Amino acid sequence: MGKVIVVTSGKGGVGKTTSTAALGAALAQRNEKVVVVDFDVGLRNLDLVMGAERRVVYDMVNVIQGDAKLPQALIRDKRLETLFLLPASQTRDKDHLTAEGVERIINELKKYFDWIICDSPAGIERGATLAMRHADMAVVVTNPEVSSVRDSDRIIGLLDAKTLKAERGERMEKHLLLTRYDANRAERGDMLKVDDVLEILSIPLIGIIPESMDVLKASNVGAPVTLADARSAPAMAYFDAARRLAGETLPITIPGDKRGFLGKIFGRKAA
Amino acid sequence: MSIFSLFRKKTSAPLARERLQVLLAHERASAGSDLVAVLREEILAVIAKHVQVDADRVQVTMDRDEHVSVLEIEVEIPLPSAMKAA
């Protein structure tokens, strides 16, 4: 049976879709069968980040309403044989995403895939709670910034209350993915440090993704960053996070602290 | 450390951290508001059976931590009415 992961954050624009695509492609490169599922009905974007926007024929709502079979809606990635996408619907009413329909789809996906990664919409409304409902574990994407940390705290509360796991009295496994981290700015004291965020949210860390141009470049060309440039700093951080998701224990490193010779002479504060 | 640090302006991250800690402590206390409201009402009813209390003087707060949650109940019993009841 596949494992269901929800990638969530509360706040928009912190990197849920980027992270879903990057983690999905990283896990698929380990030869595991992965499906990334877009739950952002009306504002789908995972297809675009994955570079599959022109191949969408059917979407999740079509499957729920019986207009298409699940295999018809799944899009296989052109670069990775084991990576699939289930797109969200673009135009239809949000209410077409029913709790029963989602449950049926997730249960079916669990039979065929090792990983089902659900890309949650922003907010704490129905779309977000539906995306997290069937999760076995959650990746909480957070930027080192006050509003993002606050919204993550709200989402953590929801994960502990509104998921099937929580309702069964089980503990929901939650992991913090800190994105857009700038080690130099944190060192200078003008950005929350990793430890600050960890102390405030008190959930275990699964990775630190550095702020990087490579993320934008990857989305420009329609490839998960772990496929577009596997040697880039954010890609390597996502690969590590994916290995931790799969249960490996790796030491956490703070990436992106690349000060040159001059930077070192003048000290990290001079920049 | 570099010599520039002597002239450095006050940094902003510690303030962000402090503001978040204060805010979230407050928001977490009110997040489980359903449960807290129910508890508050029932606790008040039990106490009111024995002592005369002002409903506004009962405070129920919940504090969430990694391992434990703390439920704090503060009941203020006004002295004059307590005397009357005695």
PDB file of C-alpha atoms in Angstrom, chain A residues 17-263:
ATOM      1  CA  THR A  17       3.827  23.157  -5.579  1.00  0.00           C
ATOM      2  CA  THR A  18       7.564  23.495  -6.165  1.00  0.00           C
ATOM      3  CA  SER A  19       8.200  21.145  -3.259  1.00  0.00           C
ATOM      4  CA  THR A  20       5.566  18.638  -4.358  1.00  0.00           C
ATOM      5  CA  ALA A  21       7.119  18.446  -7.823  1.00  0.00           C
ATOM      6  CA  ALA A  22      10.692  18.320  -6.521  1.00  0.00           C
ATOM      7  CA  LEU A  23      10.022  15.658  -3.885  1.00  0.00           C
ATOM      8  CA  GLY A  24       7.923  13.623  -6.323  1.00  0.00           C
ATOM      9  CA  ALA A  25      10.668  13.625  -8.951  1.00  0.00           C
ATOM     10  CA  ALA A  26      13.311  12.874  -6.314  1.00  0.00           C
ATOM     11  CA  LEU A  27      11.400   9.842  -5.040  1.00  0.00           C
ATOM     12  CA  ALA A  28      10.677   8.665  -8.592  1.00  0.00           C
ATOM     13  CA  GLN A  29      14.405   8.767  -9.336  1.00  0.00           C
ATOM     14  CA  ARG A  30      14.782   6.134  -6.638  1.00  0.00           C
ATOM     15  CA  ASN A  31      12.658   3.959  -8.906  1.00  0.00           C
ATOM     16  CA  GLU A  32       9.621   4.171  -6.715  1.00  0.00           C
ATOM     17  CA  LYS A  33       6.202   4.724  -8.229  1.00  0.00           C
ATOM     18  CA  VAL A  34       5.045   8.221  -7.457  1.00  0.00           C
ATOM     19  CA  VAL A  35       1.906  10.179  -8.235  1.00  0.00           C
ATOM     20  CA  VAL A  36       1.659  13.884  -7.486  1.00  0.00           C
ATOM     21  CA  VAL A  37      -1.930  15.037  -7.009  1.00  0.00           C
ATOM     22  CA  ASP A  38      -3.010  18.636  -7.464  1.00  0.00           C
ATOM     23  CA  PHE A  39      -5.781  19.592  -5.018  1.00  0.00           C
ATOM     24  CA  ASP A  40      -5.906  23.241  -6.000  1.00  0.00           C
ATOM     25  CA  VAL A  41      -9.208  23.165  -7.873  1.00  0.00           C
ATOM     26  CA  GLY A  42      -9.692  26.277  -9.962  1.00  0.00           C
ATOM     27  CA  LEU A  43      -6.073  27.381  -9.648  1.00  0.00           C
ATOM     28  CA  ARG A  44      -4.135  24.332 -10.713  1.00  0.00           C
ATOM     29  CA  ASN A  45      -0.434  24.871 -11.251  1.00  0.00           C
ATOM     30  CA  LEU A  46       1.290  21.594 -10.570  1.00  0.00           C
ATOM     31  CA  ASP A  47       0.819  20.638 -14.246  1.00  0.00           C
ATOM     32  CA  LEU A  48       2.682  23.787 -15.281  1.00  0.00           C
ATOM     33  CA  VAL A  49       5.560  23.301 -12.844  1.00  0.00           C
ATOM     34  CA  MET A  50       5.832  19.684 -14.034  1.00  0.00           C
ATOM     35  CA  GLY A  51       5.783  20.765 -17.675  1.00  0.00           C
ATOM     36  CA  ALA A  52       2.645  18.748 -18.449  1.00  0.00           C
ATOM     37  CA  GLU A  53       0.171  21.588 -18.965  1.00  0.00           C
ATOM     38  CA  ARG A  54      -0.456  20.705 -22.607  1.00  0.00           C
ATOM     39  CA  ARG A  55      -1.104  17.066 -21.874  1.00  0.00           C
ATOM     40  CA  VAL A  56      -4.020  17.499 -19.464  1.00  0.00           C
ATOM     41  CA  VAL A  57      -7.127  15.839 -20.852  1.00  0.00           C
ATOM     42  CA  TYR A  58      -9.039  14.685 -17.808  1.00  0.00           C
ATOM     43  CA  ASP A  59      -8.723  15.844 -14.230  1.00  0.00           C
ATOM     44  CA  MET A  60      -9.619  14.687 -10.742  1.00  0.00           C
ATOM     45  CA  VAL A  61     -13.163  16.073 -10.899  1.00  0.00           C
ATOM     46  CA  ASN A  62     -13.791  14.175 -14.164  1.00  0.00           C
ATOM     47  CA  VAL A  63     -12.801  10.992 -12.364  1.00  0.00           C
ATOM     48  CA  ILE A  64     -14.953  11.768  -9.347  1.00  0.00           C
ATOM     49  CA  GLN A  65     -17.960  12.458 -11.547  1.00  0.00           C
ATOM     50  CA  GLY A  66     -17.405   9.297 -13.552  1.00  0.00           C
ATOM     51  CA  ASP A  67     -16.608  11.071 -16.842  1.00  0.00           C
ATOM     52  CA  ALA A  68     -13.215   9.405 -16.971  1.00  0.00           C
ATOM     53  CA  LYS A  69     -11.447   6.441 -15.447  1.00  0.00           C
ATOM     54  CA  LEU A  70      -8.538   7.143 -13.126  1.00  0.00           C
ATOM     55  CA  PRO A  71      -5.876   5.757 -15.526  1.00  0.00           C
ATOM     56  CA  GLN A  72      -7.168   8.103 -18.238  1.00  0.00           C
ATOM     57  CA  ALA A  73      -6.596  11.131 -16.045  1.00  0.00           C
ATOM     58  CA  LEU A  74      -3.098  10.146 -14.924  1.00  0.00           C
ATOM     59  CA  ILE A  75      -0.302  11.768 -16.920  1.00  0.00           C
ATOM     60  CA  ARG A  76       2.999   9.942 -17.095  1.00  0.00           C
ATOM     61  CA  ASP A  77       6.072  12.148 -16.901  1.00  0.00           C
ATOM     62  CA  LYS A  78       8.083  12.242 -20.144  1.00  0.00           C
ATOM     63  CA  ARG A  79      11.414  12.059 -18.325  1.00  0.00           C
ATOM     64  CA  LEU A  80      10.678   9.655 -15.489  1.00  0.00           C
ATOM     65  CA  GLU A  81       8.797   6.431 -16.122  1.00  0.00           C
ATOM     66  CA  THR A  82       7.667   6.067 -12.525  1.00  0.00           C
ATOM     67  CA  LEU A  83       6.353   9.617 -12.056  1.00  0.00           C
ATOM     68  CA  PHE A  84       2.700  10.481 -12.661  1.00  0.00           C
ATOM     69  CA  LEU A  85       0.501  13.537 -12.267  1.00  0.00           C
ATOM     70  CA  LEU A  86      -3.189  13.740 -11.428  1.00  0.00           C
ATOM     71  CA  PRO A  87      -4.235  17.270 -12.388  1.00  0.00           C
ATOM     72  CA  ALA A  88      -6.796  19.412 -10.606  1.00  0.00           C
ATOM     73  CA  SER A  89      -9.744  20.722 -12.493  1.00  0.00           C
ATOM     74  CA  GLN A  90      -9.378  24.225 -13.845  1.00  0.00           C
ATOM     75  CA  THR A  91     -12.826  25.654 -14.318  1.00  0.00           C
ATOM     76  CA  ARG A  92     -15.346  23.689 -12.390  1.00  0.00           C
ATOM     77  CA  ASP A  93     -17.019  24.496  -9.157  1.00  0.00           C
ATOM     78  CA  LYS A  94     -14.994  23.608  -6.071  1.00  0.00           C
ATOM     79  CA  ASP A  95     -17.939  21.689  -4.641  1.00  0.00           C
ATOM     80  CA  HIS A  96     -17.425  18.952  -7.200  1.00  0.00           C
ATOM     81  CA  LEU A  97     -14.495  17.793  -5.136  1.00  0.00           C
ATOM     82  CA  THR A  98     -16.423  15.595  -2.724  1.00  0.00           C
ATOM     83  CA  ALA A  99     -15.068  13.880   0.364  1.00  0.00           C
ATOM     84  CA  GLU A 100     -16.281  10.483  -0.896  1.00  0.00           C
ATOM     85  CA  GLY A 101     -14.833  11.046  -4.354  1.00  0.00           C
ATOM     86  CA  VAL A 102     -11.439  12.007  -2.953  1.00  0.00           C
ATOM     87  CA  GLU A 103     -11.458   8.991  -0.669  1.00  0.00           C
ATOM     88  CA  ARG A 104     -12.202   6.655  -3.565  1.00  0.00           C
ATOM     89  CA  ILE A 105      -9.399   8.113  -5.666  1.00  0.00           C
ATOM     90  CA  ILE A 106      -6.821   8.042  -2.880  1.00  0.00           C
ATOM     91  CA  ASN A 107      -7.683   4.455  -2.007  1.00  0.00           C
ATOM     92  CA  GLU A 108      -7.297   3.421  -5.626  1.00  0.00           C
ATOM     93  CA  LEU A 109      -4.014   5.289  -6.041  1.00  0.00           C
ATOM     94  CA  LYS A 110      -2.668   3.587  -2.923  1.00  0.00           C
ATOM     95  CA  LYS A 111      -2.961   0.243  -4.689  1.00  0.00           C
ATOM     96  CA  TYR A 112      -0.767   1.237  -7.606  1.00  0.00           C
ATOM     97  CA  PHE A 113       1.720   3.736  -6.222  1.00  0.00           C
ATOM     98  CA  ASP A 114       4.382   3.747  -3.520  1.00  0.00           C
ATOM     99  CA  TRP A 115       3.907   7.449  -2.887  1.00  0.00           C
ATOM    100  CA  ILE A 116       0.858   9.657  -3.289  1.00  0.00           C
ATOM    101  CA  ILE A 117       1.912  13.267  -2.811  1.00  0.00           C
ATOM    102  CA  CYS A 118      -0.984  15.691  -2.399  1.00  0.00           C
ATOM    103  CA  ASP A 119      -0.311  19.322  -3.245  1.00  0.00           C
ATOM    104  CA  SER A 120      -2.642  21.296  -0.986  1.00  0.00           C
ATOM    105  CA  PRO A 121      -4.183  24.617  -1.945  1.00  0.00           C
ATOM    106  CA  ALA A 122      -3.355  27.589   0.273  1.00  0.00           C
ATOM    107  CA  GLY A 123      -5.726  28.526   3.055  1.00  0.00           C
ATOM    108  CA  ILE A 124      -7.518  26.484   5.676  1.00  0.00           C
ATOM    109  CA  GLU A 125     -10.743  25.938   3.793  1.00  0.00           C
ATOM    110  CA  ARG A 126     -12.274  22.770   2.406  1.00  0.00           C
ATOM    111  CA  GLY A 127      -9.711  22.244  -0.348  1.00  0.00           C
ATOM    112  CA  ALA A 128      -6.884  22.244   2.176  1.00  0.00           C
ATOM    113  CA  THR A 129      -8.675  19.963   4.627  1.00  0.00           C
ATOM    114  CA  LEU A 130      -9.595  17.547   1.801  1.00  0.00           C
ATOM    115  CA  ALA A 131      -5.977  17.419   0.676  1.00  0.00           C
ATOM    116  CA  MET A 132      -4.773  16.510   4.174  1.00  0.00           C
ATOM    117  CA  ARG A 133      -7.674  14.223   5.086  1.00  0.00           C
ATOM    118  CA  HIS A 134      -6.166  10.885   4.029  1.00  0.00           C
ATOM    119  CA  ALA A 135      -2.519  11.687   4.679  1.00  0.00           C
ATOM    120  CA  ASP A 136      -0.217   9.307   6.511  1.00  0.00           C
ATOM    121  CA  MET A 137       2.273  12.096   6.961  1.00  0.00           C
ATOM    122  CA  ALA A 138       2.471  15.812   6.332  1.00  0.00           C
ATOM    123  CA  VAL A 139       5.187  18.048   4.962  1.00  0.00           C
ATOM    124  CA  VAL A 140       4.625  21.560   6.311  1.00  0.00           C
ATOM    125  CA  VAL A 141       6.302  24.036   3.967  1.00  0.00           C
ATOM    126  CA  THR A 142       7.403  27.172   5.788  1.00  0.00           C
ATOM    127  CA  ASN A 143       9.413  30.260   4.903  1.00  0.00           C
ATOM    128  CA  PRO A 144      11.558  31.842   7.626  1.00  0.00           C
ATOM    129  CA  GLU A 145       9.146  34.753   7.844  1.00  0.00           C
ATOM    130  CA  VAL A 146       6.520  35.669  10.457  1.00  0.00           C
ATOM    131  CA  SER A 147       3.297  35.252   8.477  1.00  0.00           C
ATOM    132  CA  SER A 148       4.363  31.908   7.046  1.00  0.00           C
ATOM    133  CA  VAL A 149       5.353  30.564  10.474  1.00  0.00           C
ATOM    134  CA  ARG A 150       2.052  31.689  11.953  1.00  0.00           C
ATOM    135  CA  ASP A 151       0.029  30.030   9.193  1.00  0.00           C
ATOM    136  CA  SER A 152       2.066  26.838   9.531  1.00  0.00           C
ATOM    137  CA  ASP A 153       1.127  26.782  13.187  1.00  0.00           C
ATOM    138  CA  ARG A 154      -2.536  26.929  12.237  1.00  0.00           C
ATOM    139  CA  ILE A 155      -2.091  24.146   9.706  1.00  0.00           C
ATOM    140  CA  ILE A 156      -0.335  21.978  12.301  1.00  0.00           C
ATOM    141  CA  GLY A 157      -3.396  22.441  14.497  1.00  0.00           C
ATOM    142  CA  LEU A 158      -5.649  21.332  11.616  1.00  0.00           C
ATOM    143  CA  LEU A 159      -3.474  18.308  10.884  1.00  0.00           C
ATOM    144  CA  ASP A 160      -3.941  17.248  14.489  1.00  0.00           C
ATOM    145  CA  ALA A 161      -7.718  17.705  14.322  1.00  0.00           C
ATOM    146  CA  LYS A 162      -9.180  17.312  10.846  1.00  0.00           C
ATOM    147  CA  THR A 163      -7.384  14.309   9.397  1.00  0.00           C
ATOM    148  CA  LEU A 164      -8.587  10.715   9.440  1.00  0.00           C
ATOM    149  CA  LYS A 165      -5.509   9.775  11.416  1.00  0.00           C
ATOM    150  CA  ALA A 166      -6.261  12.374  14.070  1.00  0.00           C
ATOM    151  CA  GLU A 167      -9.898  11.318  14.246  1.00  0.00           C
ATOM    152  CA  ARG A 168      -8.834   7.733  14.814  1.00  0.00           C
ATOM    153  CA  GLY A 169      -6.745   8.967  17.725  1.00  0.00           C
ATOM    154  CA  GLU A 170      -3.462   8.259  15.947  1.00  0.00           C
ATOM    155  CA  ARG A 171      -0.547  10.639  15.828  1.00  0.00           C
ATOM    156  CA  MET A 172      -0.142  12.495  12.555  1.00  0.00           C
ATOM    157  CA  GLU A 173       3.478  12.517  11.480  1.00  0.00           C
ATOM    158  CA  LYS A 174       4.429  16.093  10.611  1.00  0.00           C
ATOM    159  CA  HIS A 175       7.671  17.323   9.084  1.00  0.00           C
ATOM    160  CA  LEU A 176       8.919  20.832   8.582  1.00  0.00           C
ATOM    161  CA  LEU A 177      10.357  21.780   5.205  1.00  0.00           C
ATOM    162  CA  LEU A 178      11.977  25.172   5.509  1.00  0.00           C
ATOM    163  CA  THR A 179      12.136  26.810   2.087  1.00  0.00           C
ATOM    164  CA  ARG A 180      13.702  29.999   0.683  1.00  0.00           C
ATOM    165  CA  TYR A 181      16.249  29.952   3.476  1.00  0.00           C
ATOM    166  CA  ASP A 182      19.135  32.368   3.228  1.00  0.00           C
ATOM    167  CA  ALA A 183      21.908  31.323   5.582  1.00  0.00           C
ATOM    168  CA  ASN A 184      23.747  34.618   5.250  1.00  0.00           C
ATOM    169  CA  ARG A 185      20.742  36.740   6.128  1.00  0.00           C
ATOM    170  CA  ALA A 186      19.917  34.472   9.061  1.00  0.00           C
ATOM    171  CA  GLU A 187      23.500  34.711  10.266  1.00  0.00           C
ATOM    172  CA  ARG A 188      23.296  38.496  10.024  1.00  0.00           C
ATOM    173  CA  GLY A 189      20.224  38.395  12.257  1.00  0.00           C
ATOM    174  CA  ASP A 190      17.764  39.630   9.683  1.00  0.00           C
ATOM    175  CA  MET A 191      16.003  36.326   9.024  1.00  0.00           C
ATOM    176  CA  LEU A 192      14.601  33.781  11.440  1.00  0.00           C
ATOM    177  CA  LYS A 193      17.112  30.997  11.951  1.00  0.00           C
ATOM    178  CA  VAL A 194      16.372  27.315  11.496  1.00  0.00           C
ATOM    179  CA  ASP A 195      16.416  26.820  15.260  1.00  0.00           C
ATOM    180  CA  ASP A 196      14.010  29.709  15.816  1.00  0.00           C
ATOM    181  CA  VAL A 197      11.424  28.204  13.479  1.00  0.00           C
ATOM    182  CA  LEU A 198      11.945  24.720  14.904  1.00  0.00           C
ATOM    183  CA  GLU A 199      11.526  25.945  18.439  1.00  0.00           C
ATOM    184  CA  ILE A 200       8.349  27.849  17.616  1.00  0.00           C
ATOM    185  CA  LEU A 201       6.650  25.113  15.577  1.00  0.00           C
ATOM    186  CA  SER A 202       8.157  22.143  17.447  1.00  0.00           C
ATOM    187  CA  ILE A 203       7.898  19.580  14.669  1.00  0.00           C
ATOM    188  CA  PRO A 204      10.907  17.684  13.261  1.00  0.00           C
ATOM    189  CA  LEU A 205      12.834  19.113  10.322  1.00  0.00           C
ATOM    190  CA  ILE A 206      12.918  17.205   7.044  1.00  0.00           C
ATOM    191  CA  GLY A 207      14.958  19.644   5.018  1.00  0.00           C
ATOM    192  CA  ILE A 208      16.199  23.165   4.427  1.00  0.00           C
ATOM    193  CA  ILE A 209      15.868  24.440   0.873  1.00  0.00           C
ATOM    194  CA  PRO A 210      18.046  27.448   0.141  1.00  0.00           C
ATOM    195  CA  GLU A 211      16.705  30.524  -1.616  1.00  0.00           C
ATOM    196  CA  SER A 212      17.931  30.033  -5.150  1.00  0.00           C
ATOM    197  CA  MET A 213      17.532  31.203  -8.726  1.00  0.00           C
ATOM    198  CA  ASP A 214      17.564  27.556  -9.781  1.00  0.00           C
ATOM    199  CA  VAL A 215      14.014  27.083  -8.478  1.00  0.00           C
ATOM    200  CA  LEU A 216      12.644  29.781 -10.783  1.00  0.00           C
ATOM    201  CA  LYS A 217      14.737  28.526 -13.697  1.00  0.00           C
ATOM    202  CA  ALA A 218      13.309  25.039 -13.239  1.00  0.00           C
ATOM    203  CA  SER A 219       9.711  26.242 -13.183  1.00  0.00           C
ATOM    204  CA  ASN A 220      10.413  28.410 -16.244  1.00  0.00           C
ATOM    205  CA  VAL A 221      11.270  25.317 -18.255  1.00  0.00           C
ATOM    206  CA  GLY A 222       8.574  23.161 -16.679  1.00  0.00           C
ATOM    207  CA  ALA A 223      10.700  20.697 -14.778  1.00  0.00           C
ATOM    208  CA  PRO A 224      10.872  19.815 -11.092  1.00  0.00           C
ATOM    209  CA  VAL A 225      14.116  21.310  -9.774  1.00  0.00           C
ATOM    210  CA  THR A 226      15.350  17.813  -8.920  1.00  0.00           C
ATOM    211  CA  LEU A 227      15.141  17.005 -12.647  1.00  0.00           C
ATOM    212  CA  ALA A 228      16.102  20.325 -14.199  1.00  0.00           C
ATOM    213  CA  ASP A 229      19.403  20.652 -12.404  1.00  0.00           C
ATOM    214  CA  ALA A 230      20.056  17.766 -10.058  1.00  0.00           C
ATOM    215  CA  ARG A 231      23.395  19.228  -8.957  1.00  0.00           C
ATOM    216  CA  SER A 232      21.978  22.587  -7.874  1.00  0.00           C
ATOM    217  CA  ALA A 233      21.814  23.457  -4.166  1.00  0.00           C
ATOM    218  CA  PRO A 234      17.992  23.345  -3.900  1.00  0.00           C
ATOM    219  CA  ALA A 235      17.841  20.056  -5.815  1.00  0.00           C
ATOM    220  CA  MET A 236      20.387  18.448  -3.512  1.00  0.00           C
ATOM    221  CA  ALA A 237      18.437  19.677  -0.507  1.00  0.00           C
ATOM    222  CA  TYR A 238      15.246  18.178  -1.954  1.00  0.00           C
ATOM    223  CA  PHE A 239      17.002  14.861  -2.645  1.00  0.00           C
ATOM    224  CA  ASP A 240      18.070  14.740   0.995  1.00  0.00           C
ATOM    225  CA  ALA A 241      14.544  15.593   2.147  1.00  0.00           C
ATOM    226  CA  ALA A 242      13.145  12.815  -0.063  1.00  0.00           C
ATOM    227  CA  ARG A 243      15.577  10.319   1.461  1.00  0.00           C
ATOM    228  CA  ARG A 244      14.450  11.358   4.932  1.00  0.00           C
ATOM    229  CA  LEU A 245      10.817  10.944   3.872  1.00  0.00           C
ATOM    230  CA  ALA A 246      11.694   7.433   2.783  1.00  0.00           C
ATOM    231  CA  GLY A 247      12.977   6.774   6.275  1.00  0.00           C
ATOM    232  CA  GLU A 248      16.708   7.328   5.974  1.00  0.00           C
ATOM    233  CA  THR A 249      18.511   9.199   8.706  1.00  0.00           C
ATOM    234  CA  LEU A 250      20.780  11.908   7.364  1.00  0.00           C
ATOM    235  CA  PRO A 251      22.450  14.780   9.151  1.00  0.00           C
ATOM    236  CA  ILE A 252      20.780  18.093   8.324  1.00  0.00           C
ATOM    237  CA  THR A 253      23.072  20.587   6.646  1.00  0.00           C
ATOM    238  CA  ILE A 254      22.341  24.247   6.175  1.00  0.00           C
ATOM    239  CA  PRO A 255      22.799  24.800   2.464  1.00  0.00           C
ATOM    240  CA  GLY A 256      23.598  27.850   0.437  1.00  0.00           C
ATOM    241  CA  ASP A 257      26.201  29.457   2.671  1.00  0.00           C
ATOM    242  CA  LYS A 258      28.501  30.211  -0.208  1.00  0.00           C
ATOM    243  CA  ARG A 259      30.540  33.219   0.721  1.00  0.00           C
ATOM    244  CA  GLY A 260      33.564  33.814  -1.386  1.00  0.00           C
ATOM    245  CA  PHE A 261      37.036  34.777  -0.311  1.00  0.00           C
ATOM    246  CA  LEU A 262      36.183  38.483  -0.096  1.00  0.00           C
ATOM    247  CA  GLY A 263      33.036  37.748   1.871  1.00  0.00           C
TER     248      GLY A 263
END
